[in-house]
Each structure stands twice: as C-alpha cells, then as structure tokens.
Amino acid sequence: MRENLASVSSPNMAFTDCMKPTELAADKGIKKKNWRNRIRLLLKTNSTQRVKNRLCRPSVDDVNQWAQSLDKLLSHKYGKIAFCIFLRSEFCDENIEFWSACEEFKKIKSRKEMVSKANRIYEEFIKSEAPKEVNLDFHTKNAIAQSLHKPTATSFLVAQRKIYNLMENNSYPRFISSDLYNELYAAAAREDMDVES
C-alpha cells in the first residue's frame, strides 16, 4: 500500500490516480500556494463524478484511523499524501522523504541498484550539508557511511527508525491537531453525508 517516493515528493504533489489531465495542469498553478489549496484539489468533486471519485478519496473512517497511529496514517495512500503536505507546510518534509526512500531501498534486490540507491540516499539525506539533511547523530551517520561500499537491505534501518520516532513524537501529534487534519475530517464527513443522500 505504500506508494512510490516519486509520487509523494513531486514538486506539485499531483494526485494522479483520481484526476483528469486538465486537473493535473491546474495543480501546477497552486505549486506555491498553501496546503488548503492542495487539499481542496484532493477533495474537489463535481456532481456527475461524485460517486466514482469518492472511491479514491478518504472516508471519515479512513481519517479517523489516521489518528490512531503514525503507521496507519502512512499505510493509507491519502493519509501519507496529507501528512506530506503538512510536513511541507512546516518545512520538514525531508523526514518523510527519507523514510519513504528507505522503504523503497528495502525492496531492492539487485546489488548494483542497491549500491547506487544507497549512495543517492546518503548524498541527499545523510551527508553533512546534504540538500535534505535529516537530523541524525554522528554515530548513525558514520555507520551508514561505512556501509556504503557494501550496503544491505538494513543499512538505513537504524536511521529510518530514528526519523520515524522523530515524526511520531513531534510532527504526527501536530498533524492530528492541525487545521489541515480537521479540514480533511470535515470534508470527508460532508462527502459521506452527500453520498448517503
């Protein structure tokens, strides 16, 4: 259920599976606007496609489950997207991007591809002064640097857990009590009521 990192970290955060090409083009125009515009785009419906599109939007039950744990939030397609939007608004989206890159890294089977991806992750997130450097201690960074010549599927596991814990203890509680989450819940409740009537 976890999606590709590229779809989450794209600059325009397009929700491609539920949108028409014209809606995707419209998304490019909101690139620099706030999260409310992005969520409105996610929840946007018209009367002829309401039931069809409802299948790819979060329900009240989905949004309620997001509040149960960070793991449930990240395992839901739109929960993860909403959390990414929230983290961007707080200028700490490198954490979810790193976590997602580690999830993808664990799936790699090819040794050559693993070495290449490990080096990209290190250069982008771990190395001092990296463009999206995550907050890790020296020992963790050093252990990763030493494993780069012969990486394994668990090379980033300790770092990934530390970033997950950081998100779980800091960003996630703020997300659950944020206006963004409350607006998503209210929109999902309205959609549920509209579908029932």
mmCIF file of C-alpha atoms in Angstrom:
data_model
loop_
_atom_site.group_PDB
_atom_site.id
_atom_site.type_symbol
_atom_site.label_atom_id
_atom_site.label_comp_id
_atom_site.label_asym_id
_atom_site.label_seq_id
_atom_site.Cartn_x
_atom_site.Cartn_y
_atom_site.Cartn_z
ATOM 1 C CA MET A 1 0.000 0.000 0.000
ATOM 2 C CA ARG A 2 2.922 2.301 0.277
ATOM 3 C CA GLU A 3 3.392 4.420 -2.784
ATOM 4 C CA ASN A 4 6.386 5.299 -4.789
ATOM 5 C CA LEU A 5 8.552 8.060 -3.350
ATOM 6 C CA ALA A 6 8.453 9.927 -6.632
ATOM 7 C CA SER A 7 4.684 10.363 -6.452
ATOM 8 C CA VAL A 8 4.895 11.732 -2.916
ATOM 9 C CA SER A 9 7.861 14.020 -3.334
ATOM 10 C CA SER A 10 6.940 15.505 -6.714
ATOM 11 C CA PRO A 11 7.018 19.292 -6.592
ATOM 12 C CA ASN A 12 3.367 19.697 -7.468
ATOM 13 C CA MET A 13 2.057 16.813 -5.297
ATOM 14 C CA ALA A 14 -0.339 15.675 -8.060
ATOM 15 C CA PHE A 15 -2.955 13.123 -7.113
ATOM 16 C CA THR A 16 -2.727 11.383 -10.451
ATOM 17 C CA ASP A 17 -4.881 8.330 -9.849
ATOM 18 C CA CYS A 18 -8.091 10.320 -9.313
ATOM 19 C CA MET A 19 -7.532 13.299 -11.551
ATOM 20 C CA LYS A 20 -8.007 14.095 -15.197
ATOM 21 C CA PRO A 21 -5.148 15.697 -17.210
ATOM 22 C CA THR A 22 -6.894 19.082 -17.041
ATOM 23 C CA GLU A 23 -6.967 18.880 -13.248
ATOM 24 C CA LEU A 24 -3.282 17.961 -13.175
ATOM 25 C CA ALA A 25 -2.464 21.036 -15.220
ATOM 26 C CA ALA A 26 -4.459 23.134 -12.760
ATOM 27 C CA ASP A 27 -2.393 21.661 -9.895
ATOM 28 C CA LYS A 28 0.781 23.197 -11.331
ATOM 29 C CA GLY A 29 -0.709 26.628 -10.747
ATOM 30 C CA ILE A 30 -1.029 26.045 -6.984
ATOM 31 C CA LYS A 31 2.559 24.898 -6.531
ATOM 32 C CA LYS A 32 3.432 27.869 -4.335
ATOM 33 C CA LYS A 33 0.095 28.132 -2.510
ATOM 34 C CA ASN A 34 -0.756 26.744 0.893
ATOM 35 C CA TRP A 35 -1.915 23.280 1.957
ATOM 36 C CA ARG A 36 -5.565 24.241 1.933
ATOM 37 C CA ASN A 37 -5.491 24.635 -1.823
ATOM 38 C CA ARG A 38 -3.812 21.260 -2.204
ATOM 39 C CA ILE A 39 -6.372 19.550 -0.010
ATOM 40 C CA ARG A 40 -9.238 21.261 -1.816
ATOM 41 C CA LEU A 41 -7.848 19.874 -5.051
ATOM 42 C CA LEU A 42 -7.717 16.413 -3.486
ATOM 43 C CA LEU A 43 -11.313 16.669 -2.307
ATOM 44 C CA LYS A 44 -12.716 18.509 -5.335
ATOM 45 C CA THR A 45 -15.728 16.816 -6.933
ATOM 46 C CA ASN A 46 -18.452 17.624 -9.345
ATOM 47 C CA SER A 47 -21.926 16.131 -9.135
ATOM 48 C CA THR A 48 -21.555 13.757 -12.112
ATOM 49 C CA GLN A 49 -18.397 12.125 -10.807
ATOM 50 C CA ARG A 50 -19.057 12.260 -7.070
ATOM 51 C CA VAL A 51 -19.683 8.537 -6.509
ATOM 52 C CA LYS A 52 -16.912 7.447 -8.894
ATOM 53 C CA ASN A 53 -14.338 9.788 -7.348
ATOM 54 C CA ARG A 54 -15.482 9.013 -3.800
ATOM 55 C CA LEU A 55 -13.836 5.612 -4.151
ATOM 56 C CA CYS A 56 -10.407 7.242 -4.278
ATOM 57 C CA ARG A 57 -10.901 9.789 -1.503
ATOM 58 C CA PRO A 58 -10.585 9.262 2.238
ATOM 59 C CA SER A 59 -13.756 8.480 4.166
ATOM 60 C CA VAL A 60 -14.495 9.548 7.731
ATOM 61 C CA ASP A 61 -13.381 6.079 8.866
ATOM 62 C CA ASP A 62 -10.089 6.493 6.992
ATOM 63 C CA VAL A 63 -9.430 9.897 8.542
ATOM 64 C CA ASN A 64 -10.325 8.524 11.996
ATOM 65 C CA GLN A 65 -7.846 5.673 11.529
ATOM 66 C CA TRP A 66 -5.082 8.162 10.759
ATOM 67 C CA ALA A 67 -5.451 9.471 14.310
ATOM 68 C CA GLN A 68 -4.809 6.011 15.787
ATOM 69 C CA SER A 69 -1.134 5.756 14.842
ATOM 70 C CA LEU A 70 1.511 7.096 12.506
ATOM 71 C CA ASP A 71 1.794 3.649 10.948
ATOM 72 C CA LYS A 72 -1.902 3.663 9.998
ATOM 73 C CA LEU A 73 -1.520 7.157 8.588
ATOM 74 C CA LEU A 74 1.493 6.190 6.453
ATOM 75 C CA SER A 75 -0.108 2.972 5.236
ATOM 76 C CA HIS A 76 -3.091 4.862 3.800
ATOM 77 C CA LYS A 77 -2.481 6.410 0.412
ATOM 78 C CA TYR A 78 -4.131 9.766 1.089
ATOM 79 C CA GLY A 79 -3.062 9.817 4.713
ATOM 80 C CA LYS A 80 0.540 9.758 3.573
ATOM 81 C CA ILE A 81 -0.127 12.479 0.992
ATOM 82 C CA ALA A 82 -1.874 14.685 3.569
ATOM 83 C CA PHE A 83 0.985 14.155 6.026
ATOM 84 C CA CYS A 84 3.500 15.106 3.317
ATOM 85 C CA ILE A 85 1.565 18.295 2.605
ATOM 86 C CA PHE A 86 1.531 19.095 6.314
ATOM 87 C CA LEU A 87 5.268 18.446 6.667
ATOM 88 C CA ARG A 88 5.947 20.714 3.701
ATOM 89 C CA SER A 89 3.980 23.465 5.395
ATOM 90 C CA GLU A 90 6.241 23.025 8.430
ATOM 91 C CA PHE A 91 9.428 22.846 6.323
ATOM 92 C CA CYS A 92 10.335 19.345 7.497
ATOM 93 C CA ASP A 93 9.275 17.197 4.552
ATOM 94 C CA GLU A 94 12.795 15.743 4.325
ATOM 95 C CA ASN A 95 11.834 13.363 7.136
ATOM 96 C CA ILE A 96 9.005 11.670 5.236
ATOM 97 C CA GLU A 97 11.030 11.719 2.027
ATOM 98 C CA PHE A 98 13.929 9.978 3.775
ATOM 99 C CA TRP A 99 11.597 7.440 5.403
ATOM 100 C CA SER A 100 9.955 6.717 2.041
ATOM 101 C CA ALA A 101 13.332 6.398 0.298
ATOM 102 C CA CYS A 102 14.344 3.840 2.944
ATOM 103 C CA GLU A 103 11.123 1.897 2.366
ATOM 104 C CA GLU A 104 11.904 1.751 -1.350
ATOM 105 C CA PHE A 105 15.533 0.833 -0.637
ATOM 106 C CA LYS A 106 14.446 -2.220 1.375
ATOM 107 C CA LYS A 107 12.650 -3.598 -1.699
ATOM 108 C CA ILE A 108 15.702 -3.504 -3.977
ATOM 109 C CA LYS A 109 17.079 -6.917 -4.933
ATOM 110 C CA SER A 110 19.842 -6.026 -7.405
ATOM 111 C CA ARG A 111 23.256 -5.465 -5.788
ATOM 112 C CA LYS A 112 24.213 -2.809 -8.354
ATOM 113 C CA GLU A 113 20.945 -0.931 -7.899
ATOM 114 C CA MET A 114 21.291 -1.200 -4.101
ATOM 115 C CA VAL A 115 24.760 0.402 -4.143
ATOM 116 C CA SER A 116 23.525 3.188 -6.416
ATOM 117 C CA LYS A 117 20.399 3.897 -4.352
ATOM 118 C CA ALA A 118 22.352 3.771 -1.057
ATOM 119 C CA ASN A 119 24.748 6.401 -2.374
ATOM 120 C CA ARG A 120 21.869 8.600 -3.589
ATOM 121 C CA ILE A 121 20.153 8.378 -0.198
ATOM 122 C CA TYR A 122 23.417 9.187 1.558
ATOM 123 C CA GLU A 123 24.128 12.181 -0.696
ATOM 124 C CA GLU A 124 20.595 13.551 -0.453
ATOM 125 C CA PHE A 125 19.762 12.954 3.230
ATOM 126 C CA ILE A 126 22.682 11.781 5.386
ATOM 127 C CA LYS A 127 25.883 13.556 4.376
ATOM 128 C CA SER A 128 26.714 16.767 6.226
ATOM 129 C CA GLU A 129 25.294 19.730 4.322
ATOM 130 C CA ALA A 130 23.147 17.383 2.197
ATOM 131 C CA PRO A 131 20.324 19.193 0.352
ATOM 132 C CA LYS A 132 17.683 17.481 2.531
ATOM 133 C CA GLU A 133 19.792 16.538 5.519
ATOM 134 C CA VAL A 134 17.847 14.729 8.238
ATOM 135 C CA ASN A 135 18.596 15.109 11.936
ATOM 136 C CA LEU A 136 20.784 12.121 12.851
ATOM 137 C CA ASP A 137 23.602 11.716 15.345
ATOM 138 C CA PHE A 138 27.254 11.324 14.295
ATOM 139 C CA HIS A 139 27.425 7.599 15.106
ATOM 140 C CA THR A 140 24.425 6.752 12.951
ATOM 141 C CA LYS A 141 25.734 8.839 10.047
ATOM 142 C CA ASN A 142 29.170 7.257 10.404
ATOM 143 C CA ALA A 143 27.776 3.707 10.430
ATOM 144 C CA ILE A 144 25.868 4.425 7.216
ATOM 145 C CA ALA A 145 28.921 5.969 5.552
ATOM 146 C CA GLN A 146 30.955 2.861 6.377
ATOM 147 C CA SER A 147 28.296 0.541 4.935
ATOM 148 C CA LEU A 148 28.080 2.328 1.574
ATOM 149 C CA HIS A 149 30.697 0.161 -0.144
ATOM 150 C CA LYS A 150 28.656 -2.991 0.627
ATOM 151 C CA PRO A 151 25.096 -1.971 1.558
ATOM 152 C CA THR A 152 22.400 -4.387 2.703
ATOM 153 C CA ALA A 153 18.620 -4.017 2.919
ATOM 154 C CA THR A 154 19.084 -2.981 6.571
ATOM 155 C CA SER A 155 21.811 -0.365 6.006
ATOM 156 C CA PHE A 156 19.433 2.510 6.772
ATOM 157 C CA LEU A 157 17.221 0.721 9.286
ATOM 158 C CA VAL A 158 18.558 2.442 12.434
ATOM 159 C CA ALA A 159 18.417 5.864 10.802
ATOM 160 C CA GLN A 160 14.936 5.189 9.450
ATOM 161 C CA ARG A 161 13.704 4.196 12.913
ATOM 162 C CA LYS A 162 15.159 7.358 14.432
ATOM 163 C CA ILE A 163 13.433 9.539 11.844
ATOM 164 C CA TYR A 164 10.182 7.587 12.258
ATOM 165 C CA ASN A 165 10.351 8.157 16.034
ATOM 166 C CA LEU A 166 11.063 11.841 15.438
ATOM 167 C CA MET A 167 7.981 12.124 13.221
ATOM 168 C CA GLU A 168 5.864 10.028 15.597
ATOM 169 C CA ASN A 169 6.742 12.140 18.637
ATOM 170 C CA ASN A 170 6.838 15.597 17.008
ATOM 171 C CA SER A 171 5.221 16.035 13.603
ATOM 172 C CA TYR A 172 2.460 13.434 13.868
ATOM 173 C CA PRO A 173 0.785 14.863 17.028
ATOM 174 C CA ARG A 174 0.900 18.336 15.462
ATOM 175 C CA PHE A 175 -0.661 16.945 12.276
ATOM 176 C CA ILE A 176 -3.511 15.274 14.181
ATOM 177 C CA SER A 177 -4.328 18.519 15.992
ATOM 178 C CA SER A 178 -3.806 20.704 12.897
ATOM 179 C CA ASP A 179 -6.344 22.674 10.899
ATOM 180 C CA LEU A 180 -5.396 20.515 7.918
ATOM 181 C CA TYR A 181 -6.476 17.304 9.650
ATOM 182 C CA ASN A 182 -9.670 18.916 10.955
ATOM 183 C CA GLU A 183 -10.495 20.241 7.495
ATOM 184 C CA LEU A 184 -9.916 16.798 5.970
ATOM 185 C CA TYR A 185 -12.193 15.229 8.558
ATOM 186 C CA ALA A 186 -14.924 17.796 7.957
ATOM 187 C CA ALA A 187 -14.672 17.388 4.169
ATOM 188 C CA ALA A 188 -14.806 13.596 4.456
ATOM 189 C CA ALA A 189 -17.866 13.864 6.727
ATOM 190 C CA ARG A 190 -19.595 16.155 4.197
ATOM 191 C CA GLU A 191 -18.768 13.731 1.375
ATOM 192 C CA ASP A 192 -20.140 10.789 3.367
ATOM 193 C CA MET A 193 -23.373 12.685 4.014
ATOM 194 C CA ASP A 194 -23.684 13.663 0.323
ATOM 195 C CA VAL A 195 -23.156 10.070 -0.829
ATOM 196 C CA GLU A 196 -25.749 8.750 1.635
ATOM 197 C CA SER A 197 -28.404 11.231 0.487
#
